[in-house]
PDB file of C-alpha atoms in Angstrom:
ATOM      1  CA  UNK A   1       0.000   0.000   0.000  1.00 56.00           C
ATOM      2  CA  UNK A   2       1.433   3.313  -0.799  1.00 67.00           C
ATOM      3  CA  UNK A   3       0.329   6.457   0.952  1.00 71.00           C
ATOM      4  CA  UNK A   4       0.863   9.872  -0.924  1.00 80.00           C
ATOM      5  CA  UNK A   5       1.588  13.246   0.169  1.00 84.00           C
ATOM      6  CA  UNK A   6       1.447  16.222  -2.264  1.00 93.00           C
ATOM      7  CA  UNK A   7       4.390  18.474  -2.405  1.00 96.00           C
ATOM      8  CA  UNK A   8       4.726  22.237  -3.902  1.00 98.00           C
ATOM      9  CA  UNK A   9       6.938  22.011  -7.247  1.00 99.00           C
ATOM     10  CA  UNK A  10       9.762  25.063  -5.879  1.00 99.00           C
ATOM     11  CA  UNK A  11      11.942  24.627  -8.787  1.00 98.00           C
ATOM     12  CA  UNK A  12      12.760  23.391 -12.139  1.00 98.00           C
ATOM     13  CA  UNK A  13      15.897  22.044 -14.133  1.00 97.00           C
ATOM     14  CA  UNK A  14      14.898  20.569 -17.215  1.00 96.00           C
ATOM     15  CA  UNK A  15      12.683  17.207 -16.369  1.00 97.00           C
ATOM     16  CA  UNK A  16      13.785  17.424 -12.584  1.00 98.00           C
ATOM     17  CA  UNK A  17      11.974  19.745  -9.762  1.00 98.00           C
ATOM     18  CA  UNK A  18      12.654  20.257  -6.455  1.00 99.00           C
ATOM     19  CA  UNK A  19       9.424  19.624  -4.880  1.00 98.00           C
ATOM     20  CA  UNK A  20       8.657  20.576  -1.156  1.00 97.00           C
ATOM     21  CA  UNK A  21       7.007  18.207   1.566  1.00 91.00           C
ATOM     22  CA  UNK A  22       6.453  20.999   4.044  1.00 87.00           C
ATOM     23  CA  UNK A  23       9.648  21.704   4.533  1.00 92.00           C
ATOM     24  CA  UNK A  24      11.635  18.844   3.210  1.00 94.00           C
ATOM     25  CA  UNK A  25      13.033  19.211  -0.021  1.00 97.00           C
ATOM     26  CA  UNK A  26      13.472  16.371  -2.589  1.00 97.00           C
ATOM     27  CA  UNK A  27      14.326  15.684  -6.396  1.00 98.00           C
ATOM     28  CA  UNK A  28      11.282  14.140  -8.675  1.00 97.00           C
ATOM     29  CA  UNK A  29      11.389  13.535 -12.044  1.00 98.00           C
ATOM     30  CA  UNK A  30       8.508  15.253 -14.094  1.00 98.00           C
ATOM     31  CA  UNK A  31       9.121  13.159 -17.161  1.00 96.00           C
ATOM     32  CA  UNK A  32       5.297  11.823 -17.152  1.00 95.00           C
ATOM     33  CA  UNK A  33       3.898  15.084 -16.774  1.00 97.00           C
ATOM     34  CA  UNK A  34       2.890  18.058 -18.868  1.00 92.00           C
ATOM     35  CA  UNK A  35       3.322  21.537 -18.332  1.00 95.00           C
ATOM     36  CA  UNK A  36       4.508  21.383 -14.493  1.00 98.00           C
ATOM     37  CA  UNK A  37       5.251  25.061 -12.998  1.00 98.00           C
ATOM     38  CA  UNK A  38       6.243  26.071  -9.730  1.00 98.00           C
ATOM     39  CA  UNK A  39       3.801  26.616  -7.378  1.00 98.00           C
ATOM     40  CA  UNK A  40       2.109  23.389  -9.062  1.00 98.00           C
ATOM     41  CA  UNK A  41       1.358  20.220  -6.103  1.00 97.00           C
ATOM     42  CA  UNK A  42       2.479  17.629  -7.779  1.00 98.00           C
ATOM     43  CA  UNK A  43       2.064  13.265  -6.056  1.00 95.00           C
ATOM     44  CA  UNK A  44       5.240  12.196  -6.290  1.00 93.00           C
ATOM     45  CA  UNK A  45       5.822   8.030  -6.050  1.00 91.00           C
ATOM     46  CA  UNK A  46       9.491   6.439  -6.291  1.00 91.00           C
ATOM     47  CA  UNK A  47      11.263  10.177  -7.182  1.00 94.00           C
ATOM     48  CA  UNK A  48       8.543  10.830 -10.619  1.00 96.00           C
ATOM     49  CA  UNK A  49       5.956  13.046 -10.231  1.00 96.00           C
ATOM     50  CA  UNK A  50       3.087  10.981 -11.491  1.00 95.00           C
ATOM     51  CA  UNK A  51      -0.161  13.417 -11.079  1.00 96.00           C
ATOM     52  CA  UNK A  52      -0.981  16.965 -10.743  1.00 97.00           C
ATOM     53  CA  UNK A  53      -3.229  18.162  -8.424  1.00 95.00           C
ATOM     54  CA  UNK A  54      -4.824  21.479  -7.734  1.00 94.00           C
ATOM     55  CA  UNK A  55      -4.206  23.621  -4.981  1.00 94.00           C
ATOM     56  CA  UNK A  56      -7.501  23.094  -3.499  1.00 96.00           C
ATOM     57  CA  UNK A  57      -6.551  19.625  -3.030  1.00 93.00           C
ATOM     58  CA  UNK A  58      -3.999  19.552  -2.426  1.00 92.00           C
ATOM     59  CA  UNK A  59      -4.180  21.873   0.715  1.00 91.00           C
ATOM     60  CA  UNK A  60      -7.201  19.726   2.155  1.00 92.00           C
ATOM     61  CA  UNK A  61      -5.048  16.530   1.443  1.00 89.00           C
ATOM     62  CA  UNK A  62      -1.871  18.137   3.447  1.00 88.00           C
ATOM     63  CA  UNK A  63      -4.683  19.540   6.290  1.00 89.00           C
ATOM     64  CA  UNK A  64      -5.384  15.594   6.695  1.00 88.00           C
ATOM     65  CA  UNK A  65      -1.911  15.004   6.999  1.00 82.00           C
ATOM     66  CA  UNK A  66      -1.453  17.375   9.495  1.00 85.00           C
ATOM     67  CA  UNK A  67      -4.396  15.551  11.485  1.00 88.00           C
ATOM     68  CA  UNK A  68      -3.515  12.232  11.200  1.00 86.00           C
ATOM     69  CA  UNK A  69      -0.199  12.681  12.364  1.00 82.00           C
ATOM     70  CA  UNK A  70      -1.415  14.576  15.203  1.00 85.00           C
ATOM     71  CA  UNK A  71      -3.346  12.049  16.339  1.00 87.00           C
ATOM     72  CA  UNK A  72      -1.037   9.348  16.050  1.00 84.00           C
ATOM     73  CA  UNK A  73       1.580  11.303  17.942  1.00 82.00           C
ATOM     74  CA  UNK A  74      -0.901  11.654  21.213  1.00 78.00           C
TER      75      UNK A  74
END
């Protein structure tokens, strides 16, 4: 089972961004996907970015995050 986090696209050099995981910064390739800008929330899985998602999203997805691991931390 694989669990996925968006992170913010920060930066681009050519088919590699440096995406954001609230705070942690990795490499993802964006081979499989079109027209990726920063600012975009990308899913990454195995270091490609394999779906875009809006902000909207993306935001509620990271606000359920947040929850989650609060409550497993209690």
């Amino acid at each position: 089972m694989c669990l996925a986090v968006p992170a913010k696209v920060v930066e681009i050099k050519g088919n590699i961004a440096i995406v954001d995981f609230g705070g942690v910064r990795r490499e993802a390739r964006i081979d499989f996907l079109r027209d990726v800008k920063i600012g975009d929330y990308v899913i990454v899985h195995t270091g490609f970015a394999i779906e875009k998602m809006d902000e909207k999203a993306a935001l509620e997805s990271l606000k359920a995050w947040e929850e989650i691991m609060s409550v497993l931390e209690e």
